[in-house]
């Protein structure tokens, strides 16, 4: 294999041997002459010296751009209360036979979620009633056991192959967690043996130690004494009733936060911390803070959704497991559920007609749906190896409502074909997630303008 860098060095040495004197070679003269001719022609064509200087300045600015480090830093504009959720079964990871390959596949889902600002990922079981003996070892299958009981009995070393939903849930949670908290929150586990294959998420809440932000993710390290200084007696009596905890936020030392009355911050628990300083400027002596500086920072524990709702930060995604497709809807953690739900299928209407409103019907003859102008909580559902239709037919709750493979599209507000006239016979789940989020992004981004 030829080393390109070595090749360049050799060519440079060869050129230096050709010209041993100070006189330029004929080739150099020709290059200089041709260059002057080009400049003369440009000036003679009517380009003024002022425009030429402006062009050179613009060219210089482009050259000075530093592309060695990422520059697309997320900048919040305004708080948002709307969310985007994707749901998919863990069974699609069974396509990969090796655990490191499975880890790479799950890492792609996490990466796509981070890029497209997905707020929630739901991992659901697309066959909640049946235990496939080709997937689960017969030693776990016993008469009288429900599927959930069988899955709960699977040993740690077998989860990657025999409990794909839990494996995917575990890895997605690990990938979302800020790197400085992973050692404290996640214990050593067989599922995490190949996390070195996960891509970097680099989300806004994955802050470096020198980066200042009004919010940070932290982990409780233990109880903390109350602050010693109090402004007056009334506040002193009130402060004496408040308990405090130390939270490691990735700063040089833990910060002290009061424990909310309605919750209990236990050691090892993850929490979001909000600093009282609303200004963009960091505190004095930043980032070289002493222990006293960190303890004196006014901070409170808050909900993980607050950075999104209050300022507009994309603050990562939450992960939820659902025992069936119907449970994706019934166990939704939002007060009024998902107000607009999209199912993906090659038998649905074109995604382009959905976003433009130009279509008339879907592949099965159903009326085409136009994308709504707004939504509160959007749900985008992807199927496994055989699509969403089998998940509907395998769900007892949906079957009881009269739904099956042929009527699976009626479960959703829109039944969308992400890749009309696809060239490949199949589209993998991880590909569908990437394609779907990219295709719907212009429509979703309109929510930022409202």
Coordinates of C-alpha atoms in Angstrom, one line a residue:
X1 CA 0.0 0.0 0.0
X2 CA 1.4 3.4 -1.0
X3 CA 1.6 6.0 1.7
X4 CA 0.3 9.3 0.2
X5 CA 2.2 11.4 2.7
X6 CA 5.5 9.7 1.8
X7 CA 4.7 10.2 -1.9
X8 CA 4.4 13.9 -1.4
X9 CA 7.7 14.1 0.4
X10 CA 9.5 12.2 -2.4
X11 CA 8.0 14.4 -5.1
X12 CA 9.1 17.5 -3.2
X13 CA 12.7 16.2 -2.9
X14 CA 12.7 15.5 -6.7
X15 CA 11.7 19.0 -7.6
X16 CA 14.3 20.5 -5.3
X17 CA 17.1 18.6 -7.1
X18 CA 16.1 20.0 -10.5
X19 CA 16.9 23.6 -9.5
X20 CA 20.3 23.8 -7.8
X21 CA 20.9 27.5 -8.5
X22 CA 18.8 30.6 -7.5
X23 CA 17.6 30.9 -11.1
X24 CA 14.0 29.8 -11.6
X25 CA 13.4 27.0 -14.0
X26 CA 11.7 27.4 -17.3
X27 CA 8.6 25.8 -15.9
X28 CA 8.5 28.3 -13.1
X29 CA 8.8 31.2 -15.6
X30 CA 6.0 29.8 -17.7
X31 CA 3.8 29.5 -14.6
X32 CA 4.5 33.1 -13.5
X33 CA 3.9 34.4 -17.0
X34 CA 0.6 32.6 -17.4
X35 CA -0.5 33.8 -14.0
X36 CA 0.2 37.5 -14.9
X37 CA -1.7 37.0 -18.2
X38 CA -4.7 35.7 -16.4
X39 CA -4.7 38.7 -14.0
X40 CA -4.3 41.1 -16.9
X41 CA -7.2 39.5 -18.7
X42 CA -9.5 39.8 -15.7
X43 CA -8.6 43.5 -15.2
X44 CA -9.1 44.2 -18.9
X45 CA -12.5 42.5 -18.9
X46 CA -13.8 45.3 -16.6
X47 CA -13.1 44.0 -13.1
X48 CA -12.2 47.0 -11.0
X49 CA -9.4 46.9 -8.5
X50 CA -11.9 47.4 -5.6
X51 CA -13.9 44.4 -6.7
X52 CA -10.7 42.4 -7.0
X53 CA -9.6 43.4 -3.5
X54 CA -13.1 42.4 -2.2
X55 CA -12.9 39.0 -3.9
X56 CA -9.4 38.4 -2.4
X57 CA -10.7 39.4 1.1
X58 CA -13.6 36.9 0.8
X59 CA -11.2 34.2 -0.4
X60 CA -9.0 35.0 2.6
X61 CA -11.9 34.7 5.0
X62 CA -12.8 31.3 3.6
X63 CA -9.2 30.1 4.1
X64 CA -9.2 31.3 7.8
X65 CA -12.2 29.1 8.7
X66 CA -11.1 26.5 11.1
X67 CA -12.6 23.2 10.1
X68 CA -10.5 21.1 12.5
X69 CA -13.3 21.2 15.1
X70 CA -17.1 21.0 14.9
X71 CA -18.7 24.4 14.4
X72 CA -22.4 23.4 14.3
X73 CA -23.1 24.1 17.9
X74 CA -26.8 23.9 18.9
X75 CA -28.1 27.4 19.7
X76 CA -31.5 27.5 21.4
X77 CA -33.9 30.2 20.1
X78 CA -37.0 29.9 22.3
X79 CA -38.6 27.4 24.6
X80 CA -40.7 24.7 23.1
X81 CA -43.4 22.4 24.5
X82 CA -43.8 20.2 21.5
X83 CA -41.9 16.9 21.2
X84 CA -40.9 14.2 18.6
X85 CA -41.0 10.5 19.5
X86 CA -39.9 7.5 17.5
X87 CA -41.0 3.9 18.3
X88 CA -39.5 0.7 16.9
X89 CA -39.2 -2.9 18.0
X90 CA -35.9 -4.4 19.3
X91 CA -36.4 -7.5 17.2
X92 CA -34.8 -5.9 14.2
X93 CA -31.4 -6.3 15.9
X94 CA -31.7 -10.1 15.4
X95 CA -30.5 -9.5 11.9
X96 CA -27.0 -9.1 13.3
X97 CA -25.4 -12.2 14.7
X98 CA -22.5 -10.7 16.6
X99 CA -22.9 -8.5 19.6
X100 CA -20.5 -5.9 18.4
X101 CA -22.5 -5.6 15.1
X102 CA -25.7 -5.3 17.2
X103 CA -24.1 -2.5 19.2
X104 CA -23.1 -0.6 16.0
X105 CA -26.7 -0.9 14.7
X106 CA -28.2 0.5 17.9
X107 CA -25.6 3.2 17.9
X108 CA -26.9 4.3 14.5
X109 CA -30.4 4.7 15.9
X110 CA -29.0 6.8 18.8
X111 CA -27.0 8.9 16.4
X112 CA -29.9 9.6 14.1
X113 CA -32.0 10.5 17.2
X114 CA -29.3 13.0 18.3
X115 CA -28.9 14.6 14.8
X116 CA -32.7 15.1 14.3
X117 CA -33.4 16.2 17.9
X118 CA -35.7 13.2 18.8
X119 CA -37.1 13.7 22.4
X120 CA -38.2 10.2 23.1
X121 CA -37.5 6.6 21.9
X122 CA -39.9 3.8 22.6
X123 CA -38.8 0.2 22.2
X124 CA -41.8 -2.1 21.8
X125 CA -42.3 -5.8 21.5
X126 CA -43.8 -6.6 18.1
X127 CA -44.9 -10.1 19.2
X128 CA -46.0 -9.8 22.9
X129 CA -47.7 -13.2 23.2
X130 CA -45.4 -15.7 21.6
X131 CA -42.0 -16.9 22.6
X132 CA -39.9 -17.9 19.6
X133 CA -37.9 -21.0 20.4
X134 CA -35.5 -20.0 17.6
X135 CA -34.7 -16.9 19.6
X136 CA -35.1 -17.9 23.2
X137 CA -33.3 -20.9 24.5
X138 CA -35.8 -23.7 25.5
X139 CA -34.2 -23.8 29.0
X140 CA -36.0 -20.5 29.7
X141 CA -39.3 -21.6 28.3
X142 CA -41.5 -23.3 30.9
X143 CA -45.1 -24.1 30.9
X144 CA -47.3 -21.5 32.6
X145 CA -44.8 -18.7 32.2
X146 CA -45.9 -15.5 30.4
X147 CA -43.5 -14.0 27.8
X148 CA -42.5 -11.3 30.2
X149 CA -41.6 -13.8 32.9
X150 CA -39.6 -15.7 30.3
X151 CA -37.7 -12.5 29.3
X152 CA -37.1 -11.6 32.9
X153 CA -35.4 -15.0 33.5
X154 CA -32.9 -14.6 30.7
X155 CA -29.4 -14.3 32.0
X156 CA -27.2 -11.3 31.4
X157 CA -24.9 -13.0 28.9
X158 CA -27.9 -14.1 26.8
X159 CA -29.7 -10.8 26.6
X160 CA -28.1 -9.6 23.4
X161 CA -29.4 -12.6 21.5
X162 CA -32.5 -13.6 23.3
X163 CA -33.9 -10.3 24.8
X164 CA -33.4 -7.8 22.0
X165 CA -35.8 -5.2 23.4
X166 CA -33.8 -5.0 26.7
X167 CA -30.5 -5.0 24.9
X168 CA -31.6 -2.1 22.7
X169 CA -33.1 -0.2 25.6
X170 CA -29.9 -0.6 27.6
X171 CA -27.6 0.6 24.9
X172 CA -29.8 3.6 23.9
X173 CA -29.9 4.7 27.5
X174 CA -26.1 4.4 27.8
X175 CA -25.5 6.3 24.6
X176 CA -27.7 9.2 25.7
X177 CA -26.0 9.6 29.1
X178 CA -23.3 12.3 29.2
X179 CA -19.9 10.5 29.2
X180 CA -18.8 12.0 32.6
X181 CA -21.8 10.3 34.3
X182 CA -21.7 6.8 32.7
X183 CA -19.2 5.3 35.2
X184 CA -21.4 6.3 38.1
X185 CA -24.8 5.4 36.6
X186 CA -24.1 2.2 34.6
X187 CA -22.7 -0.9 36.3
X188 CA -20.6 -3.3 34.4
X189 CA -22.8 -5.5 32.2
X190 CA -22.5 -7.8 29.3
X191 CA -24.6 -5.6 27.1
X192 CA -22.1 -2.8 27.5
X193 CA -19.0 -4.8 26.7
X194 CA -18.9 -3.4 23.1
X195 CA -19.8 0.2 23.8
X196 CA -16.5 1.3 22.3
X197 CA -18.3 0.8 18.9
X198 CA -20.9 3.4 19.7
X199 CA -20.5 6.7 17.9
X200 CA -20.1 9.9 19.8
X201 CA -23.4 11.6 20.4
X202 CA -22.1 15.1 21.2
X203 CA -25.5 16.4 22.2
X204 CA -25.9 19.8 23.9
X205 CA -26.0 18.3 27.3
X206 CA -22.8 16.4 26.7
X207 CA -20.8 19.4 28.0
X208 CA -17.0 19.6 28.3
X209 CA -15.6 20.7 31.6
X210 CA -14.7 24.1 30.2
X211 CA -18.1 24.8 28.6
X212 CA -20.5 26.9 30.6
X213 CA -24.3 26.3 30.4
X214 CA -27.1 27.3 32.6
X215 CA -28.1 23.6 32.8
X216 CA -26.0 20.5 33.4
X217 CA -26.7 16.8 33.9
X218 CA -25.3 15.4 37.2
X219 CA -25.4 12.4 39.5
X220 CA -26.0 12.6 43.2
X221 CA -22.9 11.7 45.2
X222 CA -24.2 12.0 48.7
X223 CA -25.7 14.3 51.4
X224 CA -24.4 17.8 51.8
X225 CA -24.4 20.2 54.8
X226 CA -26.6 23.3 54.6
X227 CA -24.9 26.5 53.6
X228 CA -23.3 28.3 56.5
X229 CA -24.1 31.9 55.6
X230 CA -27.7 33.0 55.8
X231 CA -28.9 36.6 55.1
X232 CA -31.4 36.9 58.0
X233 CA -33.1 34.8 60.7
X234 CA -36.3 34.1 58.8
X235 CA -34.3 32.6 56.0
X236 CA -32.1 30.8 58.4
X237 CA -35.0 29.0 60.0
X238 CA -36.4 28.1 56.6
X239 CA -33.0 26.9 55.4
X240 CA -32.5 24.7 58.4
X241 CA -35.5 22.6 57.3
X242 CA -34.1 22.1 53.8
X243 CA -31.8 19.1 53.1
X244 CA -29.0 19.3 50.5
X245 CA -27.1 16.9 48.3
X246 CA -23.9 17.0 46.4
X247 CA -24.3 16.6 42.7
X248 CA -21.4 15.8 40.3
X249 CA -22.0 17.9 37.2
X250 CA -18.7 17.5 35.5
X251 CA -17.2 20.5 37.2
X252 CA -14.0 20.4 39.2
X253 CA -16.0 19.8 42.4
X254 CA -19.6 18.7 43.1
X255 CA -22.2 21.4 43.5
X256 CA -24.6 21.7 46.4
X257 CA -28.3 21.6 45.5
X258 CA -31.4 21.5 47.8
X259 CA -33.5 18.4 47.7
X260 CA -37.0 19.1 46.5
X261 CA -39.7 18.3 49.1
X262 CA -41.7 16.1 46.6
X263 CA -38.7 14.0 45.6
X264 CA -35.8 12.3 47.2
X265 CA -32.4 12.6 45.6
X266 CA -30.7 9.3 46.4
X267 CA -27.0 8.6 45.9
X268 CA -26.3 7.4 42.3
X269 CA -29.4 9.1 41.0
X270 CA -29.2 11.2 37.8
X271 CA -30.7 14.7 37.8
X272 CA -30.7 17.9 35.8
X273 CA -29.3 20.9 37.5
X274 CA -30.3 24.5 36.8
X275 CA -28.0 27.3 37.8
X276 CA -29.5 30.5 39.1
X277 CA -27.2 32.7 36.9
X278 CA -29.3 33.4 33.8
X279 CA -26.6 35.3 32.1
X280 CA -24.5 33.7 29.4
X281 CA -21.3 34.7 31.2
X282 CA -19.8 32.0 33.4
X283 CA -19.1 32.7 37.1
X284 CA -15.8 34.3 38.1
X285 CA -12.6 32.2 37.9
X286 CA -14.3 29.9 35.3
X287 CA -13.3 27.2 34.5
X288 CA -10.8 27.0 37.4
X289 CA -13.3 26.8 40.2
X290 CA -12.3 25.9 43.7
X291 CA -14.3 23.6 46.0
X292 CA -15.8 26.7 47.7
X293 CA -16.7 28.2 44.3
X294 CA -18.6 25.1 43.3
X295 CA -20.4 24.8 46.6
X296 CA -21.4 28.4 46.5
X297 CA -23.0 28.2 43.0
X298 CA -26.7 28.6 43.4
X299 CA -28.3 25.6 41.7
X300 CA -31.5 23.6 42.0
X301 CA -32.5 20.1 40.7
X302 CA -35.1 20.3 38.0
X303 CA -36.9 18.1 35.4
X304 CA -34.9 17.0 32.4
X305 CA -37.5 18.7 30.2
X306 CA -37.0 22.1 31.6
X307 CA -34.0 23.1 29.4
X308 CA -36.2 22.4 26.3
X309 CA -39.4 24.0 27.7
X310 CA -37.7 27.1 29.2
X311 CA -35.0 28.0 26.7
X312 CA -35.3 25.6 23.8
X313 CA -32.3 23.4 24.2
X314 CA -32.3 19.9 22.7
X315 CA -31.5 18.0 25.9
X316 CA -31.2 14.4 24.6
X317 CA -33.9 11.7 24.5
X318 CA -35.7 9.6 27.1
X319 CA -36.0 5.8 26.5
X320 CA -39.1 3.8 27.3
X321 CA -40.0 0.2 26.9
X322 CA -43.5 -0.9 25.8
X323 CA -44.6 -4.6 26.1
X324 CA -46.6 -4.2 22.8
X325 CA -47.5 -1.8 20.0
X326 CA -50.7 -0.8 21.7
X327 CA -48.8 0.0 24.9
X328 CA -46.8 2.6 22.9
X329 CA -50.0 4.6 22.9
X330 CA -51.7 3.6 26.2
X331 CA -48.6 4.1 28.3
X332 CA -47.6 7.4 26.8
X333 CA -46.2 9.7 29.5
X334 CA -47.6 12.9 28.0
X335 CA -50.8 14.0 29.7
X336 CA -53.0 14.0 26.5
X337 CA -51.0 11.4 24.6
X338 CA -49.6 11.8 21.1
X339 CA -51.9 14.1 19.1
X340 CA -50.5 13.0 15.7
X341 CA -49.2 9.5 14.9
X342 CA -47.5 8.3 11.7
X343 CA -47.0 4.7 10.7
X344 CA -44.4 3.8 8.1
X345 CA -45.1 1.2 5.4
X346 CA -44.4 0.6 1.7
X347 CA -48.2 0.3 1.3
X348 CA -48.8 3.9 2.5
X349 CA -49.1 7.2 0.7
X350 CA -45.9 8.9 -0.5
X351 CA -44.1 11.0 2.1
X352 CA -43.8 13.7 -0.5
X353 CA -47.6 13.9 -1.0
X354 CA -48.0 14.0 2.8
X355 CA -45.7 17.0 3.3
X356 CA -46.9 18.9 0.2
X357 CA -50.6 17.9 0.3
X358 CA -50.5 17.1 -3.5
X359 CA -51.4 13.4 -3.3
X360 CA -54.9 11.9 -3.8
X361 CA -54.7 8.4 -2.3
X362 CA -52.2 5.9 -0.8
X363 CA -51.1 2.6 -2.4
X364 CA -54.1 0.7 -0.9
X365 CA -56.6 3.3 -2.1
X366 CA -57.1 5.1 1.2
X367 CA -57.5 8.9 1.0
X368 CA -54.2 10.8 1.2
X369 CA -53.5 12.8 4.4
X370 CA -52.0 16.2 4.4
X371 CA -49.5 17.1 7.1
X372 CA -51.1 19.2 9.8
X373 CA -49.8 22.8 10.3
X374 CA -48.8 22.0 13.9
X375 CA -48.7 19.3 16.5
X376 CA -48.0 19.0 20.2
X377 CA -46.5 15.5 20.5
X378 CA -45.6 13.7 17.3
X379 CA -45.1 9.9 17.2
X380 CA -43.3 8.2 14.3
X381 CA -43.5 4.4 14.3
X382 CA -41.2 2.0 12.5
X383 CA -41.6 -1.7 12.0
X384 CA -39.2 -4.6 12.4
X385 CA -38.0 -7.1 9.8
X386 CA -41.5 -7.6 8.4
X387 CA -42.9 -4.2 9.0
X388 CA -45.6 -2.8 11.3
X389 CA -48.4 -5.0 10.0
X390 CA -47.3 -8.2 11.9
X391 CA -47.0 -6.1 15.1
X392 CA -50.6 -5.1 14.8
X393 CA -51.8 -8.6 14.0
X394 CA -49.8 -10.0 17.0
X395 CA -51.1 -7.5 19.5
X396 CA -54.2 -8.9 21.4
X397 CA -55.4 -5.5 22.3
X398 CA -55.4 -4.3 18.7
X399 CA -56.9 -7.6 17.4
X400 CA -59.8 -7.2 19.9
X401 CA -60.5 -3.9 18.2
X402 CA -60.8 -5.6 14.9
X403 CA -57.4 -4.6 13.5
X404 CA -55.2 -6.8 11.5
X405 CA -52.5 -6.7 8.8
X406 CA -54.8 -5.3 6.2
X407 CA -56.2 -2.6 8.4
X408 CA -53.0 -1.7 10.2
X409 CA -52.9 1.8 8.6
X410 CA -56.1 2.8 10.4
X411 CA -54.3 2.7 13.7
X412 CA -52.4 5.9 12.7
X413 CA -53.3 9.4 11.6
X414 CA -51.1 9.0 8.6
X415 CA -49.8 5.8 6.8
X416 CA -46.6 6.9 5.0
X417 CA -44.3 5.3 2.4
X418 CA -40.9 6.8 3.1
X419 CA -39.3 5.7 -0.2
X420 CA -41.7 5.5 -3.1
X421 CA -40.3 3.4 -6.0
X422 CA -37.5 2.0 -3.9
X423 CA -34.8 0.2 -5.8
X424 CA -33.9 -2.3 -3.1
X425 CA -36.4 -5.0 -2.2
X426 CA -36.0 -4.2 1.5
X427 CA -35.3 -1.1 3.6
X428 CA -33.7 -1.9 6.9
X429 CA -35.1 -0.4 10.1
X430 CA -32.1 1.8 10.8
X431 CA -32.3 3.0 7.2
X432 CA -36.0 3.8 7.6
X433 CA -35.3 5.8 10.7
X434 CA -32.7 7.9 9.0
X435 CA -34.8 8.4 5.8
X436 CA -38.0 9.1 7.7
X437 CA -36.5 11.7 10.1
X438 CA -34.7 13.4 7.2
X439 CA -37.8 13.5 4.9
X440 CA -40.0 14.9 7.7
X441 CA -37.5 17.4 9.0
X442 CA -38.6 20.4 6.8
X443 CA -42.2 19.9 8.1
X444 CA -41.1 19.4 11.7
X445 CA -38.8 22.5 11.5
X446 CA -41.9 24.6 10.8
X447 CA -42.8 24.2 14.4
X448 CA -39.8 26.4 15.4
X449 CA -41.5 29.3 13.5
X450 CA -44.7 29.1 15.5

